Amino acid sequence: MIIVGEKINTSRRIIREAVENRDANFIIKVAQDQAQAGANYIDVNAGTFVDKEIENLCWLVETVQSSLDYPLCLDSPNPTALAEAMKLHKGEPMINSISMEEDRLGPLLPVVTSGPCQIIALCMGQASMPITVEERVDVGAQLIQKLTGEGVPIEKIFVDPLIQPISVDTNMGIAALGAIRKIIDDFPGVNTICGLSNISFGLPERHIINRNFLALAMSYGLSGAIMDPTDIKLTSTLLSIEMLLGRDEYCEKFIDAYQEKRISG
Amino acid sequence: MSEFQALSEAVLKGDIKTAVAETQAAMDAGANIQDILDTGLIATMDEVGDRFSKGIIFVPQMLRSAKTMQECMKLITPLFQKGGVTSKGKVLIGTVKGDLHDIGKNLVLMMMEGAGFTITDLGVDVTPEKFAQKTQEIEPDIVAMSALLSTTMPSMPLTIEALQNAGVRDKVKIMIGGAPVTDKYAQEIKADAYASDAGSAVTKAKSLMGIS
């Protein structure tokens, strides 16, 4: 599993304040904690600043990488912000995200092909949000074809099936899960990824729903998750499911995490 | 609430069958249809919105109650004389340009309908021009805008500008909402109100209309 640590996002008040105050030590600490907890990429998102997003996103990239030799997941719907952040980033970042929306696809294609990177391809259609498995797979397929057509290796593409709340339509869970399976069947080698919290919008005890959804999605073939790796229960679910699916040789990762006290029931 | 208590309880529970039967029973017993609407249905949906805002009930329960009310409305609407259903006000609603998210917008729409507002839904990715043109056409009391992305929030002030240019800004109240939207942002762009969820959207809309 590829884990993207989601905690450095300015929609969280504590992060927004740290960015406003240029509190580099705090941001570095949040990044380090997530790296230690098993994140493969550290997500950085400054979207709530609107006018100052680019400046703040660039500051986040430089700040985290100033003390941590670690790849980041550059997170913005704004193609200009992603282009600027990518120029500053050392190593191979993950780009979050490209979609079929006109304003995003056109400007982003040259950005994501300007250097090596992992790309999250969000199944958001040109004019509407996909609902059914078929609609999601259709948008995913278009994105995979566009990207591979530009020379992006398929294993660098992480298709996000677009998670929508189960509270407004109880088919939303199975639609996302079905899309994950169909996409990996139709496009061998491609990765899939998603955030976990949208699924539980509008419901109580969201953590329970989120971590069980993670387990289900993994069994359908999910290969990446945008999540909080410092959430011990969530990481415990992830590592035990990974092991149960036969992806943890000698149960090494699970036992290591136990010995390092990173998991607990 | 006493007269329509069984109806009210059925709407709260989202029990369509019982609610429809109770509506029919009330009609058969000669109850005033405006009373059925105001006391049995709208007042109950106010309670639903309030419970939702307080975190006592959740989205699926709110949707279920709204759906129950819609089914009851099907029975009583034909009995109102033309244009006879009293409306709390006309609301024009849509997700702003560049944004395709409609879940939050639809929840607000449903609760406003439940509260007795008349809604015109422009859907998603609505341009400022479209908002302005429709405002001129149907003369709503309230224009409600939704945005889920920080990149599409700037469509909100652009829409307000378009309403201004069309000469209708001062004829409507503007309310906004959506995950990245804040009260502070509403003030910055000179919207009239911000609502954080579907329940409070109704409360804010009522206070904009001067209804308690």
Short mmCIF file of N, CA and C in Angstrom, two decimals, chain A residues 47 77 124-125 127-129 165 167-168 202-204, chain B residues 58-60 63 98 100-101 103 107 124 150-151 154:
data_model
loop_
_atom_site.label_atom_id
_atom_site.label_comp_id
_atom_site.label_asym_id
_atom_site.label_seq_id
_atom_site.Cartn_x
_atom_site.Cartn_y
_atom_site.Cartn_z
N GLY A 47 -5.02 25.02 -0.09
CA GLY A 47 -6.16 25.45 -0.91
C GLY A 47 -7.05 26.51 -0.29
N PRO A 77 -6.41 21.79 -6.65
CA PRO A 77 -7.15 21.72 -7.92
C PRO A 77 -6.65 22.79 -8.90
N MET A 124 -13.44 12.46 -12.11
CA MET A 124 -14.42 13.54 -12.17
C MET A 124 -14.63 13.85 -13.63
N GLY A 125 -15.87 13.73 -14.09
CA GLY A 125 -16.15 13.90 -15.51
C GLY A 125 -16.08 15.34 -15.96
N ALA A 127 -18.51 17.15 -17.32
CA ALA A 127 -19.67 17.98 -17.01
C ALA A 127 -20.47 17.49 -15.81
N SER A 128 -20.13 16.31 -15.29
CA SER A 128 -20.89 15.83 -14.15
C SER A 128 -20.06 14.84 -13.34
N MET A 129 -20.55 14.56 -12.13
CA MET A 129 -19.87 13.59 -11.28
C MET A 129 -20.39 12.21 -11.61
N PRO A 165 -20.59 10.27 -0.51
CA PRO A 165 -21.16 9.83 0.77
C PRO A 165 -22.23 8.75 0.65
N SER A 167 -24.29 8.29 2.89
CA SER A 167 -25.48 8.81 3.59
C SER A 167 -26.55 9.33 2.63
N VAL A 168 -26.15 9.75 1.44
CA VAL A 168 -27.15 10.27 0.50
C VAL A 168 -27.57 9.22 -0.52
N GLY A 202 -21.99 12.88 6.85
CA GLY A 202 -23.42 12.86 7.22
C GLY A 202 -23.81 11.74 8.15
N LEU A 203 -22.81 10.99 8.65
CA LEU A 203 -23.11 9.87 9.55
C LEU A 203 -22.33 10.00 10.85
N PRO A 204 -22.81 9.35 11.91
CA PRO A 204 -22.06 9.35 13.17
C PRO A 204 -20.91 8.34 13.15
N PHE B 58 -29.15 12.32 11.48
CA PHE B 58 -28.10 12.35 10.46
C PHE B 58 -28.68 12.43 9.05
N VAL B 59 -27.82 12.63 8.08
CA VAL B 59 -28.25 12.89 6.71
C VAL B 59 -29.31 11.90 6.19
N PRO B 60 -29.11 10.58 6.35
CA PRO B 60 -30.11 9.67 5.78
C PRO B 60 -31.50 9.86 6.41
N LEU B 63 -33.02 13.03 4.89
CA LEU B 63 -33.49 12.76 3.52
C LEU B 63 -34.81 11.99 3.54
N GLY B 98 -17.82 26.18 -12.66
CA GLY B 98 -16.59 25.42 -12.50
C GLY B 98 -16.70 24.30 -11.49
N LEU B 100 -18.84 21.01 -9.90
CA LEU B 100 -19.84 20.01 -10.27
C LEU B 100 -20.48 19.33 -9.06
N HIS B 101 -20.12 19.77 -7.85
CA HIS B 101 -20.63 19.09 -6.66
C HIS B 101 -22.07 19.50 -6.35
N ILE B 103 -24.17 17.51 -3.92
CA ILE B 103 -24.77 16.83 -2.76
C ILE B 103 -25.23 17.84 -1.71
N LEU B 107 -29.12 18.91 -0.56
CA LEU B 107 -29.62 18.79 0.82
C LEU B 107 -30.28 20.11 1.24
N VAL B 124 -25.67 22.40 -11.46
CA VAL B 124 -24.25 22.62 -11.15
C VAL B 124 -23.58 23.44 -12.26
N SER B 150 -12.05 25.35 -3.17
CA SER B 150 -11.52 26.69 -2.96
C SER B 150 -11.29 27.38 -4.30
N THR B 151 -11.04 26.59 -5.35
CA THR B 151 -10.81 27.21 -6.68
C THR B 151 -12.09 27.74 -7.32
N PRO B 154 -14.21 31.73 -5.89
CA PRO B 154 -14.22 33.07 -6.52
C PRO B 154 -15.36 33.28 -7.51
#
